PDB file of C-alpha atoms in Angstrom:
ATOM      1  CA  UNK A 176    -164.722  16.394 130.267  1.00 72.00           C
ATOM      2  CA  UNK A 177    -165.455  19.655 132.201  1.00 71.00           C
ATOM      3  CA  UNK A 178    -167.330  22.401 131.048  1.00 70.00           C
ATOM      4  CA  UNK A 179    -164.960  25.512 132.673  1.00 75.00           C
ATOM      5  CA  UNK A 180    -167.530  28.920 132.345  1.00 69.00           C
ATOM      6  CA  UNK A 181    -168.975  31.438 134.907  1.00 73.00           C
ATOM      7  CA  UNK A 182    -172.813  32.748 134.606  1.00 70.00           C
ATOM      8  CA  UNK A 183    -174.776  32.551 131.681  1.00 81.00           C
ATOM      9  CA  UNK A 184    -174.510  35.652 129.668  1.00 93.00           C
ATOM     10  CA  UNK A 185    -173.290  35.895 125.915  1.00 95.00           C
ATOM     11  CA  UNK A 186    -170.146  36.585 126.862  1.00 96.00           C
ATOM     12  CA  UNK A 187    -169.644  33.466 129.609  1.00 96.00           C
ATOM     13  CA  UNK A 188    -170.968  31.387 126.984  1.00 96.00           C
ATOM     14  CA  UNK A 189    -168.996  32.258 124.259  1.00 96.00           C
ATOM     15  CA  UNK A 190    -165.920  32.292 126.309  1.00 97.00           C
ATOM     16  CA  UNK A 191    -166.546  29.339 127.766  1.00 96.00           C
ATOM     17  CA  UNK A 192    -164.349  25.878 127.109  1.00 97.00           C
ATOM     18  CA  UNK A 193    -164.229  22.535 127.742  1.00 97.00           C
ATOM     19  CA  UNK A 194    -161.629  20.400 129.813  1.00 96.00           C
ATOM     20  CA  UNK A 195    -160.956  17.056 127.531  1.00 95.00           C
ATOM     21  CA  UNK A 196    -157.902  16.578 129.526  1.00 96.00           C
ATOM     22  CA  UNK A 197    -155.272  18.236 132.120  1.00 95.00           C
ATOM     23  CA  UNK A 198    -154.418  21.547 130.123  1.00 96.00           C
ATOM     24  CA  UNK A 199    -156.252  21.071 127.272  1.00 98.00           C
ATOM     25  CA  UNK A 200    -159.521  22.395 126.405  1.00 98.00           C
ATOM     26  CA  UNK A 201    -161.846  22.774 123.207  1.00 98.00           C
ATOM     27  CA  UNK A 202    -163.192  25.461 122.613  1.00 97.00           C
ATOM     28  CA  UNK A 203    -165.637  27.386 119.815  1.00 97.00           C
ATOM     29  CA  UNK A 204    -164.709  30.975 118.540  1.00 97.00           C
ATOM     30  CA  UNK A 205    -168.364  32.595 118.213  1.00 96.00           C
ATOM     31  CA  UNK A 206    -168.979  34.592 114.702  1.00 94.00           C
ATOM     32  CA  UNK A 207    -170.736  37.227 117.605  1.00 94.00           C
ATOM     33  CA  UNK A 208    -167.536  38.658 118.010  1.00 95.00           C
ATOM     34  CA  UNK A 209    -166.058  39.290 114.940  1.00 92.00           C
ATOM     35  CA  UNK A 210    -164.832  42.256 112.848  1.00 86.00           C
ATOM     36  CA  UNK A 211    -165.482  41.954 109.428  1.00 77.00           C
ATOM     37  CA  UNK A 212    -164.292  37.981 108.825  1.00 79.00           C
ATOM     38  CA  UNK A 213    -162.009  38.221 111.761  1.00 87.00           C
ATOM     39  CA  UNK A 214    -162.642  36.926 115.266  1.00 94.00           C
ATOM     40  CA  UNK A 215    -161.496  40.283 117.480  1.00 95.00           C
ATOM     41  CA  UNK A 216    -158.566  40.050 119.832  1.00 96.00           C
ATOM     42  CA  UNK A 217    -159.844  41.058 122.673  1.00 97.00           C
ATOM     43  CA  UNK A 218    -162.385  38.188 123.136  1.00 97.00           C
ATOM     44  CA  UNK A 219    -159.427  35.871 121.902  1.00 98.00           C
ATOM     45  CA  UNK A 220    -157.762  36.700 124.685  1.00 98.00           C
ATOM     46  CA  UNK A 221    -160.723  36.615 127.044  1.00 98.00           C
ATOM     47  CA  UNK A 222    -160.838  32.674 126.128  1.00 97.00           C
ATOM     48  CA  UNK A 223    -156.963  32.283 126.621  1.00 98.00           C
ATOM     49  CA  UNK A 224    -157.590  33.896 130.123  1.00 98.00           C
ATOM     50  CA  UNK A 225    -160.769  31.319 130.878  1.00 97.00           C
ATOM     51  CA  UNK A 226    -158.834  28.315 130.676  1.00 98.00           C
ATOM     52  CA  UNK A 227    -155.482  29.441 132.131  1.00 98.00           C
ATOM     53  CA  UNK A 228    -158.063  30.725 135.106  1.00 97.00           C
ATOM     54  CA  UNK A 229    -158.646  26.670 135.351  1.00 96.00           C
ATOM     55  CA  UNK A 230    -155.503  25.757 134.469  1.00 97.00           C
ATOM     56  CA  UNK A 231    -153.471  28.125 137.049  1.00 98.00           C
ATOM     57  CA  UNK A 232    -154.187  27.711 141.111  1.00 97.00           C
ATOM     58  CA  UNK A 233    -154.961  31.907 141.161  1.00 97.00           C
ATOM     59  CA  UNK A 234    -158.111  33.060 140.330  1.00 95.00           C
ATOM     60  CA  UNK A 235    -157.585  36.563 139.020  1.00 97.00           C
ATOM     61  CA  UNK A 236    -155.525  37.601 135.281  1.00 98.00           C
ATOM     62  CA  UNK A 237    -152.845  40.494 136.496  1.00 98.00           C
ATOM     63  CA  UNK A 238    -150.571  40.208 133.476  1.00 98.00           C
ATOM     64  CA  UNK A 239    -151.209  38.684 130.030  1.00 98.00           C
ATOM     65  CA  UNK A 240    -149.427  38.840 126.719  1.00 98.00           C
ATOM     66  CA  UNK A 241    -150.692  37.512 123.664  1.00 98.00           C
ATOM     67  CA  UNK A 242    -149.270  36.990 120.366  1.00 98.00           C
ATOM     68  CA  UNK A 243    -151.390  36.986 117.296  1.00 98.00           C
ATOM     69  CA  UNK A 244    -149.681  34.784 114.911  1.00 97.00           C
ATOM     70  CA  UNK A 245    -152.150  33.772 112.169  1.00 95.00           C
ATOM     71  CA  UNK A 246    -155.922  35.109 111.827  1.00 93.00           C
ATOM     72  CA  UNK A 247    -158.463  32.824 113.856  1.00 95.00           C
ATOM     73  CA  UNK A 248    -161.525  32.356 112.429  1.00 95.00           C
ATOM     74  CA  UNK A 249    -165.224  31.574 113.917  1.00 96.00           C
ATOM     75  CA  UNK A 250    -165.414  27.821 114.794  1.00 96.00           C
ATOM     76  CA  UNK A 251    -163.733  25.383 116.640  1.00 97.00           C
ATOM     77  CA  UNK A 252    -160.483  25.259 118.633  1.00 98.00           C
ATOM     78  CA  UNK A 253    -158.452  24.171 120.550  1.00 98.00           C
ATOM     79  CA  UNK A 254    -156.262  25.431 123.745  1.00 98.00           C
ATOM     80  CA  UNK A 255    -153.363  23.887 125.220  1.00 98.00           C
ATOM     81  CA  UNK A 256    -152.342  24.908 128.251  1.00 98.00           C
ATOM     82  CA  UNK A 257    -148.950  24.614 130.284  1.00 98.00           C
ATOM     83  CA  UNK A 258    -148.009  25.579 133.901  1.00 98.00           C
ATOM     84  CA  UNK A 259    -144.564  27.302 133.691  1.00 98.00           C
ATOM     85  CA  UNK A 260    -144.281  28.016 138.192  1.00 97.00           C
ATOM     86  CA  UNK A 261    -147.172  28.297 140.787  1.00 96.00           C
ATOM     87  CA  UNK A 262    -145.732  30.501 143.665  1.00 95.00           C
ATOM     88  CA  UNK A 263    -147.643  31.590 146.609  1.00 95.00           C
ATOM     89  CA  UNK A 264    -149.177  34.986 146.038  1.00 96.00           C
ATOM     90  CA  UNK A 265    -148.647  34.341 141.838  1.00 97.00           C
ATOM     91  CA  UNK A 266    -148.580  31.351 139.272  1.00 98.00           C
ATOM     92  CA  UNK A 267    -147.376  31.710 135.767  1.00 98.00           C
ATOM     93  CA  UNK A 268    -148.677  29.710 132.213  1.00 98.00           C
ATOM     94  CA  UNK A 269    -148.673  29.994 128.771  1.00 98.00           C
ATOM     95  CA  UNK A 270    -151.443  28.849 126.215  1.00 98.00           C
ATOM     96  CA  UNK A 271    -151.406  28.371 122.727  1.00 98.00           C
ATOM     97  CA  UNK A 272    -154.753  28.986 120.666  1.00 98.00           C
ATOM     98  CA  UNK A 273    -155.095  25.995 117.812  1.00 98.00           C
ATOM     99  CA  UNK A 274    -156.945  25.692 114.494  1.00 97.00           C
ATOM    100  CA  UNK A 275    -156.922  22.652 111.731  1.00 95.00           C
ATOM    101  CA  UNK A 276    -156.822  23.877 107.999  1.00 93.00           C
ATOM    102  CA  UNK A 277    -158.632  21.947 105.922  1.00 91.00           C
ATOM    103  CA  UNK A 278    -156.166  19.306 105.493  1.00 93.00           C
ATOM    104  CA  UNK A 279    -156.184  18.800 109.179  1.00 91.00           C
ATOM    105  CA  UNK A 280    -152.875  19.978 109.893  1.00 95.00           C
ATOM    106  CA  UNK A 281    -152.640  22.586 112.717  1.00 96.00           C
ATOM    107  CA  UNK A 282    -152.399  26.337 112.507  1.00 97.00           C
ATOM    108  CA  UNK A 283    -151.306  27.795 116.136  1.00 98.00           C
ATOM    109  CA  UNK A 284    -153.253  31.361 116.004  1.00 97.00           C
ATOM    110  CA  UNK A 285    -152.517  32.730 119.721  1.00 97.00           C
ATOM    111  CA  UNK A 286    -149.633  32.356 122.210  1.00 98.00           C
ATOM    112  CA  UNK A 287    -150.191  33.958 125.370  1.00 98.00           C
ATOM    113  CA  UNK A 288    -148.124  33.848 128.825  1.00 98.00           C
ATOM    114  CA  UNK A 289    -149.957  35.242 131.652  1.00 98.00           C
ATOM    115  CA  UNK A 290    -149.428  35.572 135.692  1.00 98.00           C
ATOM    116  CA  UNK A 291    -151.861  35.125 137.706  1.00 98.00           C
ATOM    117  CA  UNK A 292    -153.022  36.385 141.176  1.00 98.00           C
ATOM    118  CA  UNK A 293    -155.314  37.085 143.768  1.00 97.00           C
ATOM    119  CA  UNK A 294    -156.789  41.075 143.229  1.00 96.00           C
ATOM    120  CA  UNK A 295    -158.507  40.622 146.318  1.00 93.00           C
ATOM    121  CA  UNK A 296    -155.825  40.244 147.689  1.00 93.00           C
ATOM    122  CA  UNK A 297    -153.740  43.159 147.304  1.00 92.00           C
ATOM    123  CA  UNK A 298    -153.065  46.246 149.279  1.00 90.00           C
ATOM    124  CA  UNK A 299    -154.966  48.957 149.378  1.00 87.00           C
ATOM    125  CA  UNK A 300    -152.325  51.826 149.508  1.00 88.00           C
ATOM    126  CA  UNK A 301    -152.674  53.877 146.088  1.00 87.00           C
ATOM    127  CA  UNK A 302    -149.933  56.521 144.823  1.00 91.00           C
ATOM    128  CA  UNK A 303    -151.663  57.733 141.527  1.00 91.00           C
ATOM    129  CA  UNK A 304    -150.885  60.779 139.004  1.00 93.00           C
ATOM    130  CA  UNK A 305    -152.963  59.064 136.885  1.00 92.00           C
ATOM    131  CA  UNK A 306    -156.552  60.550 135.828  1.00 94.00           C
ATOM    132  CA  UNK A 307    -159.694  59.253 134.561  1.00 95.00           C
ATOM    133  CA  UNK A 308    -160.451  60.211 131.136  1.00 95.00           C
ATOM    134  CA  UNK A 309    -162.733  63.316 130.156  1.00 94.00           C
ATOM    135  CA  UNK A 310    -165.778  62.129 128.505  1.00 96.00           C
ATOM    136  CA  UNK A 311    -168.944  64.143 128.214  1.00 96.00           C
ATOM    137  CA  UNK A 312    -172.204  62.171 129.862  1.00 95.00           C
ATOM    138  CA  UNK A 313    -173.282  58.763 128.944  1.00 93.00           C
ATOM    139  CA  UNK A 314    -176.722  60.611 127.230  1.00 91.00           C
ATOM    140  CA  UNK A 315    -174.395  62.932 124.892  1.00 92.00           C
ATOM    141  CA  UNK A 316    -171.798  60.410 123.893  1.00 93.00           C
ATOM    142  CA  UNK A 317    -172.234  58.594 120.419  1.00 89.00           C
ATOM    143  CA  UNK A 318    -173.590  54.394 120.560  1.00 85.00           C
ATOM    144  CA  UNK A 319    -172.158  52.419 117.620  1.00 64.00           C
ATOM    145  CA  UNK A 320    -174.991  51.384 116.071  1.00 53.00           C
ATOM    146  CA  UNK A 321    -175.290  54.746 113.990  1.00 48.00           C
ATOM    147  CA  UNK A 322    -173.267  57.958 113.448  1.00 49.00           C
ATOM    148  CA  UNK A 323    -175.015  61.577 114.124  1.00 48.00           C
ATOM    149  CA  UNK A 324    -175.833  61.508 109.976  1.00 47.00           C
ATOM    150  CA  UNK A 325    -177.718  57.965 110.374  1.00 47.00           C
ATOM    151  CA  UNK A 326    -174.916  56.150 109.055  1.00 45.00           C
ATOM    152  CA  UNK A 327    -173.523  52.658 110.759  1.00 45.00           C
ATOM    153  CA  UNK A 328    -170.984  54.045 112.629  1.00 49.00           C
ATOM    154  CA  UNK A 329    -168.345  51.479 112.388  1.00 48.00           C
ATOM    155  CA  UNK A 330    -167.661  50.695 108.858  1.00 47.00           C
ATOM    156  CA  UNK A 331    -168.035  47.048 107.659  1.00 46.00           C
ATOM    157  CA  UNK A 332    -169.517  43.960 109.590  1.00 49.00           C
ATOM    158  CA  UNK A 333    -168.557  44.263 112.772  1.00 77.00           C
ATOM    159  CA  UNK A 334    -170.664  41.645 114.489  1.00 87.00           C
ATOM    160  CA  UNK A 335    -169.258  42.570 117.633  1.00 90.00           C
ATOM    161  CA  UNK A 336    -170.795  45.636 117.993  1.00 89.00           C
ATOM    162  CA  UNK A 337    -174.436  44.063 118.774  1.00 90.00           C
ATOM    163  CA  UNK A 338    -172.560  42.610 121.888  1.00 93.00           C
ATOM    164  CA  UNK A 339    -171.332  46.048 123.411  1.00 94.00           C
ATOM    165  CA  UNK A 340    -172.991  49.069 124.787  1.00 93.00           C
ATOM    166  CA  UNK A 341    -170.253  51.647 123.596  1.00 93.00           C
ATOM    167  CA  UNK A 342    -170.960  55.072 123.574  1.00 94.00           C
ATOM    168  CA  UNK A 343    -168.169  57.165 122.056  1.00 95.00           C
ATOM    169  CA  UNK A 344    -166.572  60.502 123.026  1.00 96.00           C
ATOM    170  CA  UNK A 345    -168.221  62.621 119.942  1.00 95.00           C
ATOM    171  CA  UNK A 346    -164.808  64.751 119.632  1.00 95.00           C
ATOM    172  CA  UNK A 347    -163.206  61.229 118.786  1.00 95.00           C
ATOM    173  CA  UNK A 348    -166.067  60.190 116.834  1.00 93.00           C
ATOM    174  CA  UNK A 349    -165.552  62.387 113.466  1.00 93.00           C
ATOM    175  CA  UNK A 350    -164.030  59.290 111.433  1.00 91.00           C
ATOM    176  CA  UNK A 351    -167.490  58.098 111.527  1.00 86.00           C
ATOM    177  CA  UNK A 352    -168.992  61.022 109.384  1.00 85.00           C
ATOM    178  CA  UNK A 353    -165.841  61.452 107.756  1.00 89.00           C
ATOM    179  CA  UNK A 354    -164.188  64.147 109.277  1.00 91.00           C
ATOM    180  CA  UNK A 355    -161.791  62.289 111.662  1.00 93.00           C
ATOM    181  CA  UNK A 356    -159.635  64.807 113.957  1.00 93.00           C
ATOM    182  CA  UNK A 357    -156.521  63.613 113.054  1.00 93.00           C
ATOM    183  CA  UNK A 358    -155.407  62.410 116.486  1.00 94.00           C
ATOM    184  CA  UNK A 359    -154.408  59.314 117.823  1.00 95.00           C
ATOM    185  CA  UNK A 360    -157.366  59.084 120.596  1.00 97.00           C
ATOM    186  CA  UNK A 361    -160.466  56.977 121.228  1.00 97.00           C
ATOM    187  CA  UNK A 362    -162.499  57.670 124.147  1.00 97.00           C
ATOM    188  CA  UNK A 363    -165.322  55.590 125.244  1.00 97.00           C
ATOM    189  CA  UNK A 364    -167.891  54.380 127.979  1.00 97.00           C
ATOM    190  CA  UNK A 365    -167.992  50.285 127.519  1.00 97.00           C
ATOM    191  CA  UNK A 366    -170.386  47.885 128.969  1.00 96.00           C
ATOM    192  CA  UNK A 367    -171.739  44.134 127.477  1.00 96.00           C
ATOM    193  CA  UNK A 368    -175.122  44.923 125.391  1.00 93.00           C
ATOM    194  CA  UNK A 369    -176.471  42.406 127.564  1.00 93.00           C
ATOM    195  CA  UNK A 370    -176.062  44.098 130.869  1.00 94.00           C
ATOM    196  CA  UNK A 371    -173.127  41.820 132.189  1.00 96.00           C
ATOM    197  CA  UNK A 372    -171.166  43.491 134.720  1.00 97.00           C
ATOM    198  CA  UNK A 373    -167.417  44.000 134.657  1.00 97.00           C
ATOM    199  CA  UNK A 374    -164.821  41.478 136.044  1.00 97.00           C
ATOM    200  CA  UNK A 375    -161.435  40.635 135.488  1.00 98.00           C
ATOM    201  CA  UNK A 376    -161.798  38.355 132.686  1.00 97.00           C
ATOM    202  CA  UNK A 377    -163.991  40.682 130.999  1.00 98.00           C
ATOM    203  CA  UNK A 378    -161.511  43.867 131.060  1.00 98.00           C
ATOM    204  CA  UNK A 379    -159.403  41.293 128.540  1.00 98.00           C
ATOM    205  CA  UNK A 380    -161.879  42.195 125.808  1.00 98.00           C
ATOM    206  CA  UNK A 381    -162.675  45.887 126.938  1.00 98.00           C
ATOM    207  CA  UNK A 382    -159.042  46.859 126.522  1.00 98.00           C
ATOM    208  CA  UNK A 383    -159.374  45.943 122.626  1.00 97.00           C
ATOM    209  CA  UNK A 384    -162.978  46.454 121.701  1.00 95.00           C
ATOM    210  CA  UNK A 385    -163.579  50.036 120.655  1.00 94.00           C
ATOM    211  CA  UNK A 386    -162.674  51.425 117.129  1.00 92.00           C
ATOM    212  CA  UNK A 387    -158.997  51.689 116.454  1.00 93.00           C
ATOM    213  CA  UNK A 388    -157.102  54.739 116.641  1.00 95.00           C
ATOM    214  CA  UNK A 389    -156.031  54.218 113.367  1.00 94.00           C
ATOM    215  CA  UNK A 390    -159.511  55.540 112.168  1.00 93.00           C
ATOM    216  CA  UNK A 391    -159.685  58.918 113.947  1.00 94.00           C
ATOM    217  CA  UNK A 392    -155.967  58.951 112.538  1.00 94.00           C
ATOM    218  CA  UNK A 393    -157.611  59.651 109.000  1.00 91.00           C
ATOM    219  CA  UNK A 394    -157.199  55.675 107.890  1.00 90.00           C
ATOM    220  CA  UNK A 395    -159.674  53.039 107.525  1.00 82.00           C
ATOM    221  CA  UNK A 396    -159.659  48.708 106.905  1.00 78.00           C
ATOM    222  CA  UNK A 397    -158.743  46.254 109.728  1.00 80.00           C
ATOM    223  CA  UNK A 398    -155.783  47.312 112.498  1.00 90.00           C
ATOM    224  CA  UNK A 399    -154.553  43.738 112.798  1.00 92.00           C
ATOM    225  CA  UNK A 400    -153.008  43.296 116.343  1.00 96.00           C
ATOM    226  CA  UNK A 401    -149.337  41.916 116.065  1.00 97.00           C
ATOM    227  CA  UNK A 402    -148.863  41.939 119.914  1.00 98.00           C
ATOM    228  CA  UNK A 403    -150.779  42.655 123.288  1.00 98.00           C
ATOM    229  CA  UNK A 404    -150.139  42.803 126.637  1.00 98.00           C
ATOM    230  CA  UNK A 405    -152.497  43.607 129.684  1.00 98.00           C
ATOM    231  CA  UNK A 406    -152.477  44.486 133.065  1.00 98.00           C
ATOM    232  CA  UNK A 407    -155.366  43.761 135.142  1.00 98.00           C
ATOM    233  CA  UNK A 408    -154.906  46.103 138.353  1.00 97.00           C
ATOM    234  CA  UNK A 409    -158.075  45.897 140.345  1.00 96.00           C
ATOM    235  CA  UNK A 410    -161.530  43.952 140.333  1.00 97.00           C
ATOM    236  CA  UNK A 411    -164.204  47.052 138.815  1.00 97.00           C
ATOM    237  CA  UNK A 412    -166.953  47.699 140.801  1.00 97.00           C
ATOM    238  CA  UNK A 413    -170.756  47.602 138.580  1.00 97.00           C
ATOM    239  CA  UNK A 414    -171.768  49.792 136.386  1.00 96.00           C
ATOM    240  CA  UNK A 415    -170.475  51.151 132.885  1.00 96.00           C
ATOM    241  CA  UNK A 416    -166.876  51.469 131.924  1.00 98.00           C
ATOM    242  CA  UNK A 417    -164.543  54.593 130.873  1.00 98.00           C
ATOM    243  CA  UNK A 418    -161.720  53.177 128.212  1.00 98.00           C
ATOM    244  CA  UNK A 419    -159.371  55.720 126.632  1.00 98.00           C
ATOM    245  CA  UNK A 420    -156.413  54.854 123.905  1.00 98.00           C
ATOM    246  CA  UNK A 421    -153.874  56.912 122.270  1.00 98.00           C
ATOM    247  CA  UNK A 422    -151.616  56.420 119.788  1.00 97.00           C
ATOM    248  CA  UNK A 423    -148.658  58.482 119.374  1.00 96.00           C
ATOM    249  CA  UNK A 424    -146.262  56.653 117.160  1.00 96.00           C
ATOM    250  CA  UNK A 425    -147.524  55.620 113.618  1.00 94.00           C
ATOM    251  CA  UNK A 426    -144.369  54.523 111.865  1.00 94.00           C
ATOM    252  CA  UNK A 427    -143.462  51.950 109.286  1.00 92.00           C
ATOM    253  CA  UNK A 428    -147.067  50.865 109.188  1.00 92.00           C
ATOM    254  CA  UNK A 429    -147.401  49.556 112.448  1.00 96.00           C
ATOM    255  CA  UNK A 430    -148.743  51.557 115.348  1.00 96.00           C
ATOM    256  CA  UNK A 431    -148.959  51.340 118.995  1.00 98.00           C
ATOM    257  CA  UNK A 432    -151.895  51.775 121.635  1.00 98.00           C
ATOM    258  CA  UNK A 433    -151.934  52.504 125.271  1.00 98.00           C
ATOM    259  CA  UNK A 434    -155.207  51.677 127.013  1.00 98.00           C
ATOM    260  CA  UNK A 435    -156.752  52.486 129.944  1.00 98.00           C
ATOM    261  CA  UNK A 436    -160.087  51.216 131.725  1.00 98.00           C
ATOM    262  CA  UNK A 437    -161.931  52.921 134.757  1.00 98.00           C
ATOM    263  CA  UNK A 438    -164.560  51.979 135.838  1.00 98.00           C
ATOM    264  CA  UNK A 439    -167.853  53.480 138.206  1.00 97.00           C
ATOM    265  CA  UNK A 440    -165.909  54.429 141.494  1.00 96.00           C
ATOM    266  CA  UNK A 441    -162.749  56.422 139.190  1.00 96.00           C
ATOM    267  CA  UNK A 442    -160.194  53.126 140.106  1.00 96.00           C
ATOM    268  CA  UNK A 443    -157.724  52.426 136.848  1.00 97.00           C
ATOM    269  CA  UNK A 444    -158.692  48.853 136.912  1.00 98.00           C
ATOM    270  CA  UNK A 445    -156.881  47.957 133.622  1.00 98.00           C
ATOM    271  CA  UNK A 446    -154.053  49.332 131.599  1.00 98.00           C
ATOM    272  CA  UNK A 447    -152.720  47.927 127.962  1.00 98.00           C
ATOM    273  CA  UNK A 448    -149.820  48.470 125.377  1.00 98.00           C
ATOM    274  CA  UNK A 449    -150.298  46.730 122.047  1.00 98.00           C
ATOM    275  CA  UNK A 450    -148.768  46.819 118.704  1.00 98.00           C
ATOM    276  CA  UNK A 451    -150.848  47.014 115.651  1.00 97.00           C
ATOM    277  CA  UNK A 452    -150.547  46.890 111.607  1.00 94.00           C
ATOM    278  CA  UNK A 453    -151.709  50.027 109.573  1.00 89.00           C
ATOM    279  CA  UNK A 454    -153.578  50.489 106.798  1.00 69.00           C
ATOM    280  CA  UNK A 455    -151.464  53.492 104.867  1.00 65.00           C
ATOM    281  CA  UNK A 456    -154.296  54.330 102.622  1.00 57.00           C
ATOM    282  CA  UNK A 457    -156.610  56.900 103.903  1.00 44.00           C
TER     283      UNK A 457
END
């Protein structure tokens, strides 16, 4: 058995797994990084990425889809891992997240395929219209731990909030002292509470960690992600994150949300589309 992990902070160790044989690994979802009961999708998918970074011969996540099937739940688990075709610039796997009820039969929560690459690798050459987000200074932004009133800002127990260092945009903040704006926008700078810099593994969770749209939308209760996929487009130099999602579709109570992640030197190092459930009550 191999423990597969890189560095030692929170996150490394709660993403970390264990190799008990070729593509399998056991792993334990950490109650740290859940929202209300439920363990949040973005460090789900964080795991998934750890052991298909062991599994695969490419070092870097540059595409990854995940869907979330059943709810997973802190504790243990286990991932089984399959190598679909290893090229030479790319290699492609899927992964399947596993739970026991408490009969002991199986519940599959996850099923992610993902390609993999080398981001060091790529070209340099950049044709952009895209533009980092406006967000007023770190100092005047909002942190999560209270709203301008003294209030928790995020309503519930959201565990995962002791883990970040979010600081939101305050004009897509007013959900949290009820007076949301009605839009479809969160807007964010995003680092790990414990000082942990950026990498590619770690832009898996950023691009589904802040509040849901759903709440500056004029809703509120748990945005349950139905489907996710990621691109990872460059490796993000130090220092504190921009992350800015919009929805612009709520229909039939699901919803959609297109991220994207910046980070210190204005590169778009990640980009997202996933599909969410809505609460319809506001």
């Amino acid at each position: 058995m191999a423990l597969v992990t890189h560095g030692n902070s929170e996150f490394d160790r709660d993403t970390a797994v264990t190799r008990r044989a070729p593509g399998v690994y056991d792993a334990h979802l950490s109650a740290g990084w859940t929202i209300i009961q439920a363990v949040n999708g973005g460090y789900l998918l964080a795991l998934m990425g750890r052991a298909l970074g062991d599994a695969l011969p490419h070092p870097d996540p540059m595409s990854v889809t995940a869907h979330y099937l059943t709810a997973s739940v802190p504790g243990p688990a286990v991932i089984r891992t399959e190598v679909v075709r290893t090229g030479r610039t790319m290699s492609t796997g899927t992964a399947g997240l596993i739970q026991f009820a408490e009969d002991g039969s199986e519940v599959e929560r996850l099923r992610v395929l993902a390609a993999y690459g080398d981001l060091g690798a790529l070209p340099d050459d950049v044709r952009t219209t895209a533009k980092p987000p406006a967000i007023p200074p770190y100092e005047h932004c909002l942190g999560t731990d209270s709203a301008p009133d003294g209030r928790p800002a995020i309503p519930g127990s959201t565990a995962i909030a002791e883990r970040l260092a979010l600081r939101l945009d305050p004009a897509t903040a007013g959900w949290a002292v009820g007076a949301p704006s009605g839009k479809g926008e969160m807007r964010a700078w995003f680092g790990l509470a414990d000082g942990r810099e950026p990498d590619p593994l770690s832009l898996l969770l950023t691009v589904d960690a802040l509040p849901p749209t759903a709440f500056e939308m004029g809703l509120s209760g748990w945005v349950p992600t139905v489907e996710l996929t990621a691109h990872i487009r460059h490796r993000p130099a130090p220092g504190p994150l921009r992350v800015a999602i919009t929805t612009r579709n709520l229909a039939g109570g699901f919803l959609e949300e297109d991220a994207e992640v910046w980070d210190s030197e204005d590169r778009l190092v990640a980009q997202s589309r996933q599909l969410a459930r809505a609460v319809l009550q506001g």
